[in-house]
Amino acid sequence: MVTITPPTDAASPQRDGAQAPRPDDGPQVILSFDVEEHHRIEAAAGLTIDPALRAHYAERMDVSTRWLLDRLGESGIRATFFIVGDIALSNPDLVRAIHRAGHEVGSHGWDHRRVHHFTPETFRDDVRRSKDALEQVMGEAVLGYRAPTFSVVRQTAWALDVLAESGLLYDSSIYPVRHDRYGVAEAPRAPFVARGPGREILELPPATWRVVNQNVPAGGGGYFRLLPLAVMRRAIAQIGRECRPAVAMLYFHPWEFDPEQERLPLPALRRWRTYVGVSRTRARLAALLGEGRFVRAVDVARGLSGERAALPRFALSPDAPS
Ligand SMILES: [Zn+2]
């Protein structure tokens, strides 16, 4: 395990008083990366992307994911990569490189469509197609799933039944926050058993910071780029103190570490939301890699399988049997 790296970030703990968690007394921290070509992000839905730009994003996804593999390898850290299934066909070498480096490969759907677009039947096909394609390329079972844009919400509670029936060990798609496009604000902040209308599955929710009776989405993505790193650090430390099991699930995208990629032709506000802070993420990640007890999501899920009866249970569906 590496020692603590002095923060290279503008928002250092010295500046604003937050303490970096010590590796030996903090919670278990999961670094997860959602791997998709940049034009598949929700902010770009409805845009026409020309073939040259698509090819550029496919190439940049490869470059930035391999950059991440190098950084994780240098630090001896194993992470979880939720990968769009289609990439198993378009870039099988990248999937194999992730798997060979000891990281977990999970599913991020077939082509990054949100769960709202599916019926239970077509969602089952989407999950199976993605899982099968990734498994064939790496030769190992896919046990984890993350829905594009955290789209397992109240209206799509049936998705939990499908995931439980698809041979998955855990899901990481319910963000316990209030947000216009996703989130279930009342869901537990620590790992829990998520109940759909008929089945249940272990849920590893992204990290939040509880402040003034609200959950601040501090687990990654735009919040990682926009807010000071101190917010993520505070969330991790608070999870260590207050959540049982103490697990902090962080999430990132390879494109967020790629300041050299071409920008999508987005309207001004969406453009700002998408690219704010991209120039500082590499330094932030370098600081974070020295600060936690990192584990893969699948290892946390396996560790919790014996204690499942003791975990909180949360009914996402009003029809869940009691
Ligand atoms: Zn995604």
PDB file of C-alpha atoms and ligand atoms in Angstrom:
ATOM      1  CA  MET A   1       0.000   0.000   0.000  1.00  0.00           C
ATOM      2  CA  VAL A   2       1.243   3.454  -0.820  1.00  0.00           C
ATOM      3  CA  THR A   3       1.832   6.161   1.729  1.00  0.00           C
ATOM      4  CA  ILE A   4      -0.097   9.392   1.892  1.00  0.00           C
ATOM      5  CA  THR A   5       0.661  11.678  -1.023  1.00  0.00           C
ATOM      6  CA  PRO A   6       0.680  15.408  -0.302  1.00  0.00           C
ATOM      7  CA  PRO A   7      -2.373  16.855  -2.025  1.00  0.00           C
ATOM      8  CA  THR A   8      -1.465  18.590  -5.267  1.00  0.00           C
ATOM      9  CA  ASP A   9      -4.941  20.012  -5.521  1.00  0.00           C
ATOM     10  CA  ALA A  10      -5.974  23.618  -5.056  1.00  0.00           C
ATOM     11  CA  ALA A  11      -8.558  22.471  -2.518  1.00  0.00           C
ATOM     12  CA  SER A  12      -6.034  20.981  -0.118  1.00  0.00           C
ATOM     13  CA  PRO A  13      -7.025  19.956   3.410  1.00  0.00           C
ATOM     14  CA  GLN A  14      -4.635  22.559   4.774  1.00  0.00           C
ATOM     15  CA  ARG A  15      -6.530  25.264   2.970  1.00  0.00           C
ATOM     16  CA  ASP A  16     -10.021  24.453   4.137  1.00  0.00           C
ATOM     17  CA  GLY A  17      -9.553  22.346   7.228  1.00  0.00           C
ATOM     18  CA  ALA A  18     -10.775  18.923   6.046  1.00  0.00           C
ATOM     19  CA  GLN A  19      -8.636  15.983   7.109  1.00  0.00           C
ATOM     20  CA  ALA A  20      -7.606  13.345   4.594  1.00  0.00           C
ATOM     21  CA  PRO A  21      -8.711   9.914   5.871  1.00  0.00           C
ATOM     22  CA  ARG A  22      -5.849   7.687   6.998  1.00  0.00           C
ATOM     23  CA  PRO A  23      -5.532   4.431   5.033  1.00  0.00           C
ATOM     24  CA  ASP A  24      -5.778   2.226   8.123  1.00  0.00           C
ATOM     25  CA  ASP A  25      -8.816   3.698   9.821  1.00  0.00           C
ATOM     26  CA  GLY A  26     -11.046   4.881   6.991  1.00  0.00           C
ATOM     27  CA  PRO A  27     -13.843   2.960   5.321  1.00  0.00           C
ATOM     28  CA  GLN A  28     -13.290   0.567   2.446  1.00  0.00           C
ATOM     29  CA  VAL A  29     -13.153   2.715  -0.686  1.00  0.00           C
ATOM     30  CA  ILE A  30     -14.237   1.425  -4.094  1.00  0.00           C
ATOM     31  CA  LEU A  31     -12.938   3.230  -7.168  1.00  0.00           C
ATOM     32  CA  SER A  32     -15.361   2.561  -9.992  1.00  0.00           C
ATOM     33  CA  PHE A  33     -15.039   3.719 -13.595  1.00  0.00           C
ATOM     34  CA  ASP A  34     -17.939   3.779 -16.037  1.00  0.00           C
ATOM     35  CA  VAL A  35     -16.382   3.041 -19.420  1.00  0.00           C
ATOM     36  CA  GLU A  36     -18.249   4.440 -22.405  1.00  0.00           C
ATOM     37  CA  GLU A  37     -17.358   6.529 -25.430  1.00  0.00           C
ATOM     38  CA  HIS A  38     -17.767  10.191 -24.524  1.00  0.00           C
ATOM     39  CA  HIS A  39     -20.621  10.887 -26.990  1.00  0.00           C
ATOM     40  CA  ARG A  40     -22.809   8.355 -25.122  1.00  0.00           C
ATOM     41  CA  ILE A  41     -23.201  10.644 -22.097  1.00  0.00           C
ATOM     42  CA  GLU A  42     -26.710  11.772 -21.201  1.00  0.00           C
ATOM     43  CA  ALA A  43     -25.877  15.446 -21.913  1.00  0.00           C
ATOM     44  CA  ALA A  44     -25.303  14.508 -25.564  1.00  0.00           C
ATOM     45  CA  ALA A  45     -28.614  12.632 -25.974  1.00  0.00           C
ATOM     46  CA  GLY A  46     -30.314  13.836 -29.156  1.00  0.00           C
ATOM     47  CA  LEU A  47     -27.137  15.233 -30.736  1.00  0.00           C
ATOM     48  CA  THR A  48     -26.034  13.967 -34.123  1.00  0.00           C
ATOM     49  CA  ILE A  49     -22.403  12.898 -33.812  1.00  0.00           C
ATOM     50  CA  ASP A  50     -20.524  12.512 -37.067  1.00  0.00           C
ATOM     51  CA  PRO A  51     -18.477   9.360 -37.681  1.00  0.00           C
ATOM     52  CA  ALA A  52     -15.125  11.154 -37.370  1.00  0.00           C
ATOM     53  CA  LEU A  53     -16.005  12.446 -33.909  1.00  0.00           C
ATOM     54  CA  ARG A  54     -17.270   9.003 -32.865  1.00  0.00           C
ATOM     55  CA  ALA A  55     -13.977   7.493 -33.968  1.00  0.00           C
ATOM     56  CA  HIS A  56     -12.111  10.169 -32.027  1.00  0.00           C
ATOM     57  CA  TYR A  57     -14.031   9.370 -28.833  1.00  0.00           C
ATOM     58  CA  ALA A  58     -13.499   5.627 -29.268  1.00  0.00           C
ATOM     59  CA  GLU A  59      -9.763   6.282 -29.549  1.00  0.00           C
ATOM     60  CA  ARG A  60      -9.676   8.715 -26.614  1.00  0.00           C
ATOM     61  CA  MET A  61     -11.613   6.214 -24.471  1.00  0.00           C
ATOM     62  CA  ASP A  62      -8.888   3.686 -25.133  1.00  0.00           C
ATOM     63  CA  VAL A  63      -6.084   6.159 -24.361  1.00  0.00           C
ATOM     64  CA  SER A  64      -7.643   7.558 -21.188  1.00  0.00           C
ATOM     65  CA  THR A  65      -8.643   4.132 -19.828  1.00  0.00           C
ATOM     66  CA  ARG A  66      -5.092   2.876 -20.345  1.00  0.00           C
ATOM     67  CA  TRP A  67      -3.792   6.006 -18.613  1.00  0.00           C
ATOM     68  CA  LEU A  68      -5.971   5.052 -15.648  1.00  0.00           C
ATOM     69  CA  LEU A  69      -4.691   1.463 -15.737  1.00  0.00           C
ATOM     70  CA  ASP A  70      -1.127   2.793 -15.546  1.00  0.00           C
ATOM     71  CA  ARG A  71      -1.893   5.046 -12.556  1.00  0.00           C
ATOM     72  CA  LEU A  72      -3.734   2.274 -10.702  1.00  0.00           C
ATOM     73  CA  GLY A  73      -0.943  -0.170 -11.496  1.00  0.00           C
ATOM     74  CA  GLU A  74       1.714   2.190 -10.121  1.00  0.00           C
ATOM     75  CA  SER A  75      -0.238   2.458  -6.883  1.00  0.00           C
ATOM     76  CA  GLY A  76      -1.026  -1.266  -6.666  1.00  0.00           C
ATOM     77  CA  ILE A  77      -4.753  -0.518  -6.540  1.00  0.00           C
ATOM     78  CA  ARG A  78      -7.471  -2.712  -7.997  1.00  0.00           C
ATOM     79  CA  ALA A  79     -10.694  -1.065  -9.110  1.00  0.00           C
ATOM     80  CA  THR A  80     -14.054  -1.860 -10.696  1.00  0.00           C
ATOM     81  CA  PHE A  81     -14.810  -0.985 -14.325  1.00  0.00           C
ATOM     82  CA  PHE A  82     -18.448  -0.986 -15.430  1.00  0.00           C
ATOM     83  CA  ILE A  83     -18.145  -1.314 -19.204  1.00  0.00           C
ATOM     84  CA  VAL A  84     -20.682  -0.785 -21.981  1.00  0.00           C
ATOM     85  CA  GLY A  85     -21.141  -4.254 -23.523  1.00  0.00           C
ATOM     86  CA  ASP A  86     -20.747  -3.045 -27.092  1.00  0.00           C
ATOM     87  CA  ILE A  87     -17.092  -2.237 -26.288  1.00  0.00           C
ATOM     88  CA  ALA A  88     -16.457  -5.994 -25.942  1.00  0.00           C
ATOM     89  CA  LEU A  89     -17.006  -6.103 -29.722  1.00  0.00           C
ATOM     90  CA  SER A  90     -15.456  -2.786 -30.762  1.00  0.00           C
ATOM     91  CA  ASN A  91     -12.394  -2.923 -28.473  1.00  0.00           C
ATOM     92  CA  PRO A  92     -11.983  -6.384 -26.899  1.00  0.00           C
ATOM     93  CA  ASP A  93      -8.299  -5.694 -26.210  1.00  0.00           C
ATOM     94  CA  LEU A  94      -9.226  -2.905 -23.810  1.00  0.00           C
ATOM     95  CA  VAL A  95     -11.611  -5.159 -21.863  1.00  0.00           C
ATOM     96  CA  ARG A  96      -8.911  -7.825 -21.671  1.00  0.00           C
ATOM     97  CA  ALA A  97      -6.295  -5.278 -20.532  1.00  0.00           C
ATOM     98  CA  ILE A  98      -8.572  -4.152 -17.689  1.00  0.00           C
ATOM     99  CA  HIS A  99      -9.286  -7.725 -16.639  1.00  0.00           C
ATOM    100  CA  ARG A 100      -5.674  -8.891 -16.920  1.00  0.00           C
ATOM    101  CA  ALA A 101      -4.544  -6.074 -14.629  1.00  0.00           C
ATOM    102  CA  GLY A 102      -6.689  -7.593 -11.862  1.00  0.00           C
ATOM    103  CA  HIS A 103      -9.571  -5.157 -12.024  1.00  0.00           C
ATOM    104  CA  GLU A 104     -13.194  -6.190 -11.892  1.00  0.00           C
ATOM    105  CA  VAL A 105     -15.238  -5.959 -15.090  1.00  0.00           C
ATOM    106  CA  GLY A 106     -18.913  -5.194 -14.531  1.00  0.00           C
ATOM    107  CA  SER A 107     -21.720  -4.349 -16.932  1.00  0.00           C
ATOM    108  CA  HIS A 108     -22.832  -0.821 -17.800  1.00  0.00           C
ATOM    109  CA  GLY A 109     -25.609  -1.959 -20.155  1.00  0.00           C
ATOM    110  CA  TRP A 110     -25.276  -2.816 -23.842  1.00  0.00           C
ATOM    111  CA  ASP A 111     -25.208   0.643 -25.439  1.00  0.00           C
ATOM    112  CA  HIS A 112     -25.751   3.039 -22.545  1.00  0.00           C
ATOM    113  CA  ARG A 113     -29.500   3.448 -22.804  1.00  0.00           C
ATOM    114  CA  ARG A 114     -31.192   4.420 -19.563  1.00  0.00           C
ATOM    115  CA  VAL A 115     -33.470   1.845 -17.942  1.00  0.00           C
ATOM    116  CA  HIS A 116     -36.493   4.090 -18.632  1.00  0.00           C
ATOM    117  CA  HIS A 117     -36.262   3.127 -22.310  1.00  0.00           C
ATOM    118  CA  PHE A 118     -36.899  -0.553 -21.631  1.00  0.00           C
ATOM    119  CA  THR A 119     -39.658  -2.938 -20.690  1.00  0.00           C
ATOM    120  CA  PRO A 120     -38.663  -5.712 -18.248  1.00  0.00           C
ATOM    121  CA  GLU A 121     -38.292  -8.066 -21.248  1.00  0.00           C
ATOM    122  CA  THR A 122     -36.097  -5.789 -23.359  1.00  0.00           C
ATOM    123  CA  PHE A 123     -34.053  -4.805 -20.286  1.00  0.00           C
ATOM    124  CA  ARG A 124     -33.419  -8.496 -19.579  1.00  0.00           C
ATOM    125  CA  ASP A 125     -32.081  -8.855 -23.133  1.00  0.00           C
ATOM    126  CA  ASP A 126     -29.904  -5.749 -22.749  1.00  0.00           C
ATOM    127  CA  VAL A 127     -28.327  -6.969 -19.500  1.00  0.00           C
ATOM    128  CA  ARG A 128     -27.799 -10.483 -20.839  1.00  0.00           C
ATOM    129  CA  ARG A 129     -26.278  -9.285 -24.107  1.00  0.00           C
ATOM    130  CA  SER A 130     -23.842  -6.999 -22.327  1.00  0.00           C
ATOM    131  CA  LYS A 131     -22.927  -9.582 -19.690  1.00  0.00           C
ATOM    132  CA  ASP A 132     -22.408 -12.357 -22.263  1.00  0.00           C
ATOM    133  CA  ALA A 133     -20.226 -10.207 -24.524  1.00  0.00           C
ATOM    134  CA  LEU A 134     -17.957  -9.083 -21.673  1.00  0.00           C
ATOM    135  CA  GLU A 135     -17.728 -12.621 -20.264  1.00  0.00           C
ATOM    136  CA  GLN A 136     -16.749 -14.100 -23.620  1.00  0.00           C
ATOM    137  CA  VAL A 137     -13.927 -11.625 -24.022  1.00  0.00           C
ATOM    138  CA  MET A 138     -12.430 -11.992 -20.538  1.00  0.00           C
ATOM    139  CA  GLY A 139     -13.459 -15.571 -19.665  1.00  0.00           C
ATOM    140  CA  GLU A 140     -14.848 -14.737 -16.252  1.00  0.00           C
ATOM    141  CA  ALA A 141     -18.350 -14.097 -14.897  1.00  0.00           C
ATOM    142  CA  VAL A 142     -19.710 -10.562 -14.662  1.00  0.00           C
ATOM    143  CA  LEU A 143     -21.196 -10.130 -11.186  1.00  0.00           C
ATOM    144  CA  GLY A 144     -21.836  -6.383 -10.940  1.00  0.00           C
ATOM    145  CA  TYR A 145     -24.049  -3.951 -12.797  1.00  0.00           C
ATOM    146  CA  ARG A 146     -24.395  -0.185 -12.986  1.00  0.00           C
ATOM    147  CA  ALA A 147     -27.258   1.359 -14.919  1.00  0.00           C
ATOM    148  CA  PRO A 148     -26.423   4.218 -17.292  1.00  0.00           C
ATOM    149  CA  THR A 149     -27.084   7.551 -15.502  1.00  0.00           C
ATOM    150  CA  PHE A 150     -28.057   5.732 -12.257  1.00  0.00           C
ATOM    151  CA  SER A 151     -31.425   5.058 -13.879  1.00  0.00           C
ATOM    152  CA  VAL A 152     -32.692   2.517 -11.340  1.00  0.00           C
ATOM    153  CA  VAL A 153     -35.253   4.753  -9.618  1.00  0.00           C
ATOM    154  CA  ARG A 154     -38.793   4.377  -8.241  1.00  0.00           C
ATOM    155  CA  GLN A 155     -40.408   4.137 -11.714  1.00  0.00           C
ATOM    156  CA  THR A 156     -37.934   1.451 -12.804  1.00  0.00           C
ATOM    157  CA  ALA A 157     -38.027  -0.622  -9.590  1.00  0.00           C
ATOM    158  CA  TRP A 158     -38.857  -3.683 -11.736  1.00  0.00           C
ATOM    159  CA  ALA A 159     -35.253  -3.534 -12.975  1.00  0.00           C
ATOM    160  CA  LEU A 160     -34.116  -4.963  -9.613  1.00  0.00           C
ATOM    161  CA  ASP A 161     -36.090  -8.149 -10.317  1.00  0.00           C
ATOM    162  CA  VAL A 162     -34.428  -8.477 -13.721  1.00  0.00           C
ATOM    163  CA  LEU A 163     -30.940  -7.888 -12.259  1.00  0.00           C
ATOM    164  CA  ALA A 164     -31.517 -10.448  -9.485  1.00  0.00           C
ATOM    165  CA  GLU A 165     -32.683 -12.990 -12.091  1.00  0.00           C
ATOM    166  CA  SER A 166     -29.701 -12.342 -14.368  1.00  0.00           C
ATOM    167  CA  GLY A 167     -27.112 -13.994 -12.152  1.00  0.00           C
ATOM    168  CA  LEU A 168     -25.658 -10.743 -10.811  1.00  0.00           C
ATOM    169  CA  LEU A 169     -24.306 -10.558  -7.271  1.00  0.00           C
ATOM    170  CA  TYR A 170     -24.832  -6.830  -6.794  1.00  0.00           C
ATOM    171  CA  ASP A 171     -26.075  -3.610  -8.335  1.00  0.00           C
ATOM    172  CA  SER A 172     -24.676  -0.092  -8.003  1.00  0.00           C
ATOM    173  CA  SER A 173     -27.341   2.054  -9.650  1.00  0.00           C
ATOM    174  CA  ILE A 174     -29.342   3.664  -6.836  1.00  0.00           C
ATOM    175  CA  TYR A 175     -27.921   7.061  -5.882  1.00  0.00           C
ATOM    176  CA  PRO A 176     -29.424   8.174  -2.541  1.00  0.00           C
ATOM    177  CA  VAL A 177     -29.776  11.831  -3.575  1.00  0.00           C
ATOM    178  CA  ARG A 178     -32.378  14.236  -4.904  1.00  0.00           C
ATOM    179  CA  HIS A 179     -31.622  15.120  -8.537  1.00  0.00           C
ATOM    180  CA  ASP A 180     -33.664  16.024 -11.605  1.00  0.00           C
ATOM    181  CA  ARG A 181     -32.631  12.983 -13.657  1.00  0.00           C
ATOM    182  CA  TYR A 182     -31.886  10.231 -11.114  1.00  0.00           C
ATOM    183  CA  GLY A 183     -31.725   9.377  -7.446  1.00  0.00           C
ATOM    184  CA  VAL A 184     -33.806   7.963  -4.615  1.00  0.00           C
ATOM    185  CA  ALA A 185     -33.268  10.413  -1.761  1.00  0.00           C
ATOM    186  CA  GLU A 186     -34.635   8.073   0.937  1.00  0.00           C
ATOM    187  CA  ALA A 187     -32.434   5.082   0.035  1.00  0.00           C
ATOM    188  CA  PRO A 188     -29.753   4.048   2.567  1.00  0.00           C
ATOM    189  CA  ARG A 189     -26.260   5.506   2.200  1.00  0.00           C
ATOM    190  CA  ALA A 190     -24.504   2.262   3.194  1.00  0.00           C
ATOM    191  CA  PRO A 191     -24.736  -1.078   1.340  1.00  0.00           C
ATOM    192  CA  PHE A 192     -28.267  -2.443   1.582  1.00  0.00           C
ATOM    193  CA  VAL A 193     -30.641  -5.026   0.165  1.00  0.00           C
ATOM    194  CA  ALA A 194     -32.745  -3.357  -2.556  1.00  0.00           C
ATOM    195  CA  ARG A 195     -36.174  -4.914  -3.027  1.00  0.00           C
ATOM    196  CA  GLY A 196     -38.044  -4.822  -6.310  1.00  0.00           C
ATOM    197  CA  PRO A 197     -41.609  -6.014  -6.814  1.00  0.00           C
ATOM    198  CA  GLY A 198     -40.611  -9.679  -6.556  1.00  0.00           C
ATOM    199  CA  ARG A 199     -36.859 -10.099  -6.023  1.00  0.00           C
ATOM    200  CA  GLU A 200     -34.034  -8.414  -4.165  1.00  0.00           C
ATOM    201  CA  ILE A 201     -30.361  -7.723  -4.771  1.00  0.00           C
ATOM    202  CA  LEU A 202     -27.396  -6.312  -2.841  1.00  0.00           C
ATOM    203  CA  GLU A 203     -26.996  -2.606  -3.586  1.00  0.00           C
ATOM    204  CA  LEU A 204     -23.723  -0.666  -3.301  1.00  0.00           C
ATOM    205  CA  PRO A 205     -24.796   2.997  -3.507  1.00  0.00           C
ATOM    206  CA  PRO A 206     -22.457   5.805  -4.581  1.00  0.00           C
ATOM    207  CA  ALA A 207     -20.986   7.831  -1.729  1.00  0.00           C
ATOM    208  CA  THR A 208     -22.872  10.786  -0.287  1.00  0.00           C
ATOM    209  CA  TRP A 209     -22.073  13.437   2.292  1.00  0.00           C
ATOM    210  CA  ARG A 210     -24.852  13.964   4.825  1.00  0.00           C
ATOM    211  CA  VAL A 211     -25.187  17.622   5.774  1.00  0.00           C
ATOM    212  CA  VAL A 212     -28.198  19.518   7.155  1.00  0.00           C
ATOM    213  CA  ASN A 213     -30.436  16.451   6.678  1.00  0.00           C
ATOM    214  CA  GLN A 214     -29.608  16.221   2.974  1.00  0.00           C
ATOM    215  CA  ASN A 215     -27.400  13.813   1.065  1.00  0.00           C
ATOM    216  CA  VAL A 216     -24.903  15.728  -1.036  1.00  0.00           C
ATOM    217  CA  PRO A 217     -23.858  13.654  -4.092  1.00  0.00           C
ATOM    218  CA  ALA A 218     -20.147  13.503  -3.317  1.00  0.00           C
ATOM    219  CA  GLY A 219     -19.258  10.182  -4.961  1.00  0.00           C
ATOM    220  CA  GLY A 220     -17.845  11.389  -8.256  1.00  0.00           C
ATOM    221  CA  GLY A 221     -18.704  12.590 -11.735  1.00  0.00           C
ATOM    222  CA  GLY A 222     -19.504  16.272 -12.059  1.00  0.00           C
ATOM    223  CA  TYR A 223     -19.366  16.725  -8.296  1.00  0.00           C
ATOM    224  CA  PHE A 224     -15.797  15.439  -8.248  1.00  0.00           C
ATOM    225  CA  ARG A 225     -14.856  17.962 -10.917  1.00  0.00           C
ATOM    226  CA  LEU A 226     -16.903  20.899  -9.652  1.00  0.00           C
ATOM    227  CA  LEU A 227     -16.697  20.772  -5.845  1.00  0.00           C
ATOM    228  CA  PRO A 228     -13.441  20.986  -3.903  1.00  0.00           C
ATOM    229  CA  LEU A 229     -11.805  17.612  -3.330  1.00  0.00           C
ATOM    230  CA  ALA A 230     -12.355  18.307   0.368  1.00  0.00           C
ATOM    231  CA  VAL A 231     -16.059  17.467  -0.120  1.00  0.00           C
ATOM    232  CA  MET A 232     -15.245  13.966  -1.320  1.00  0.00           C
ATOM    233  CA  ARG A 233     -12.755  13.557   1.513  1.00  0.00           C
ATOM    234  CA  ARG A 234     -15.317  14.658   4.072  1.00  0.00           C
ATOM    235  CA  ALA A 235     -17.857  12.240   2.631  1.00  0.00           C
ATOM    236  CA  ILE A 236     -15.378   9.361   2.855  1.00  0.00           C
ATOM    237  CA  ALA A 237     -14.436  10.226   6.433  1.00  0.00           C
ATOM    238  CA  GLN A 238     -18.093  10.612   7.451  1.00  0.00           C
ATOM    239  CA  ILE A 239     -18.993   7.245   5.885  1.00  0.00           C
ATOM    240  CA  GLY A 240     -16.190   5.710   7.941  1.00  0.00           C
ATOM    241  CA  ARG A 241     -17.668   7.146  11.119  1.00  0.00           C
ATOM    242  CA  GLU A 242     -21.391   6.792  10.478  1.00  0.00           C
ATOM    243  CA  CYS A 243     -22.171   4.079   7.924  1.00  0.00           C
ATOM    244  CA  ARG A 244     -22.227   0.328   8.584  1.00  0.00           C
ATOM    245  CA  PRO A 245     -20.921  -1.413   6.613  1.00  0.00           C
ATOM    246  CA  ALA A 246     -18.445   1.435   6.072  1.00  0.00           C
ATOM    247  CA  VAL A 247     -18.026   1.431   2.289  1.00  0.00           C
ATOM    248  CA  ALA A 248     -17.464   4.506   0.106  1.00  0.00           C
ATOM    249  CA  MET A 249     -18.309   3.885  -3.561  1.00  0.00           C
ATOM    250  CA  LEU A 250     -16.687   6.502  -5.813  1.00  0.00           C
ATOM    251  CA  TYR A 251     -17.358   6.745  -9.544  1.00  0.00           C
ATOM    252  CA  PHE A 252     -15.544   8.344 -12.464  1.00  0.00           C
ATOM    253  CA  HIS A 253     -15.396   8.151 -16.258  1.00  0.00           C
ATOM    254  CA  PRO A 254     -12.194   7.777 -18.279  1.00  0.00           C
ATOM    255  CA  TRP A 255     -13.086  10.841 -20.399  1.00  0.00           C
ATOM    256  CA  GLU A 256     -13.027  12.991 -17.246  1.00  0.00           C
ATOM    257  CA  PHE A 257      -9.255  12.472 -17.111  1.00  0.00           C
ATOM    258  CA  ASP A 258      -8.711  13.470 -20.726  1.00  0.00           C
ATOM    259  CA  PRO A 259      -8.330  17.235 -21.157  1.00  0.00           C
ATOM    260  CA  GLU A 260      -7.068  16.657 -24.715  1.00  0.00           C
ATOM    261  CA  GLN A 261     -10.263  15.221 -26.155  1.00  0.00           C
ATOM    262  CA  GLU A 262     -12.451  17.230 -28.539  1.00  0.00           C
ATOM    263  CA  ARG A 263     -15.449  18.880 -26.894  1.00  0.00           C
ATOM    264  CA  LEU A 264     -18.990  17.878 -27.785  1.00  0.00           C
ATOM    265  CA  PRO A 265     -21.065  20.578 -29.510  1.00  0.00           C
ATOM    266  CA  LEU A 266     -23.286  21.220 -26.466  1.00  0.00           C
ATOM    267  CA  PRO A 267     -25.370  24.275 -25.517  1.00  0.00           C
ATOM    268  CA  ALA A 268     -23.534  26.599 -23.124  1.00  0.00           C
ATOM    269  CA  LEU A 269     -24.895  25.380 -19.751  1.00  0.00           C
ATOM    270  CA  ARG A 270     -24.571  21.699 -20.606  1.00  0.00           C
ATOM    271  CA  ARG A 271     -21.111  22.357 -21.972  1.00  0.00           C
ATOM    272  CA  TRP A 272     -20.076  23.982 -18.721  1.00  0.00           C
ATOM    273  CA  ARG A 273     -21.577  21.151 -16.618  1.00  0.00           C
ATOM    274  CA  THR A 274     -19.822  18.550 -18.724  1.00  0.00           C
ATOM    275  CA  TYR A 275     -16.350  20.048 -18.832  1.00  0.00           C
ATOM    276  CA  VAL A 276     -16.019  21.993 -15.591  1.00  0.00           C
ATOM    277  CA  GLY A 277     -12.879  20.930 -13.767  1.00  0.00           C
ATOM    278  CA  VAL A 278     -11.572  18.482 -16.388  1.00  0.00           C
ATOM    279  CA  SER A 279      -8.150  20.129 -16.236  1.00  0.00           C
ATOM    280  CA  ARG A 280      -7.692  19.311 -12.528  1.00  0.00           C
ATOM    281  CA  THR A 281      -8.941  15.718 -12.322  1.00  0.00           C
ATOM    282  CA  ARG A 282      -5.583  14.045 -12.934  1.00  0.00           C
ATOM    283  CA  ALA A 283      -4.009  15.792  -9.955  1.00  0.00           C
ATOM    284  CA  ARG A 284      -7.067  15.052  -7.835  1.00  0.00           C
ATOM    285  CA  LEU A 285      -6.968  11.370  -8.681  1.00  0.00           C
ATOM    286  CA  ALA A 286      -3.255  11.227  -7.873  1.00  0.00           C
ATOM    287  CA  ALA A 287      -4.015  12.705  -4.442  1.00  0.00           C
ATOM    288  CA  LEU A 288      -6.891  10.301  -3.808  1.00  0.00           C
ATOM    289  CA  LEU A 289      -4.901   7.204  -4.758  1.00  0.00           C
ATOM    290  CA  GLY A 290      -2.671   7.747  -1.748  1.00  0.00           C
ATOM    291  CA  GLU A 291      -5.439   8.118   0.773  1.00  0.00           C
ATOM    292  CA  GLY A 292      -7.747   5.123   0.968  1.00  0.00           C
ATOM    293  CA  ARG A 293      -8.122   1.418   1.684  1.00  0.00           C
ATOM    294  CA  PHE A 294      -9.147   0.475  -1.852  1.00  0.00           C
ATOM    295  CA  VAL A 295     -11.116  -2.626  -2.716  1.00  0.00           C
ATOM    296  CA  ARG A 296     -13.058  -3.856  -5.724  1.00  0.00           C
ATOM    297  CA  ALA A 297     -16.828  -3.793  -5.538  1.00  0.00           C
ATOM    298  CA  VAL A 298     -17.083  -7.536  -6.132  1.00  0.00           C
ATOM    299  CA  ASP A 299     -14.858  -8.231  -3.119  1.00  0.00           C
ATOM    300  CA  VAL A 300     -17.068  -6.059  -0.910  1.00  0.00           C
ATOM    301  CA  ALA A 301     -20.143  -7.823  -2.293  1.00  0.00           C
ATOM    302  CA  ARG A 302     -18.663 -11.266  -1.633  1.00  0.00           C
ATOM    303  CA  GLY A 303     -17.679 -10.208   1.876  1.00  0.00           C
ATOM    304  CA  LEU A 304     -21.219  -9.072   2.584  1.00  0.00           C
ATOM    305  CA  SER A 305     -22.933 -12.149   1.163  1.00  0.00           C
ATOM    306  CA  GLY A 306     -22.755 -13.945   4.531  1.00  0.00           C
ATOM    307  CA  GLU A 307     -24.130 -10.924   6.387  1.00  0.00           C
ATOM    308  CA  ARG A 308     -26.955 -10.155   4.028  1.00  0.00           C
ATOM    309  CA  ALA A 309     -29.619 -10.864   6.657  1.00  0.00           C
ATOM    310  CA  ALA A 310     -28.103  -8.135   8.851  1.00  0.00           C
ATOM    311  CA  LEU A 311     -28.127  -5.444   6.148  1.00  0.00           C
ATOM    312  CA  PRO A 312     -30.846  -2.805   5.951  1.00  0.00           C
ATOM    313  CA  ARG A 313     -33.596  -3.644   3.455  1.00  0.00           C
ATOM    314  CA  PHE A 314     -35.119  -0.974   1.317  1.00  0.00           C
ATOM    315  CA  ALA A 315     -38.191  -1.424  -0.878  1.00  0.00           C
ATOM    316  CA  LEU A 316     -37.766   0.526  -4.103  1.00  0.00           C
ATOM    317  CA  SER A 317     -41.105  -0.743  -5.259  1.00  0.00           C
ATOM    318  CA  PRO A 318     -44.348  -0.075  -3.345  1.00  0.00           C
ATOM    319  CA  ASP A 319     -45.376  -3.633  -4.325  1.00  0.00           C
ATOM    320  CA  ALA A 320     -42.396  -5.313  -2.629  1.00  0.00           C
ATOM    321  CA  PRO A 321     -43.484  -8.183  -0.384  1.00  0.00           C
ATOM    322  CA  SER A 322     -42.810  -7.501   3.293  1.00  0.00           C
TER     323      SER A 322
HETATM  324 ZN    ZN B   1     -22.305   5.856 -18.137  1.00  0.00          ZN
END
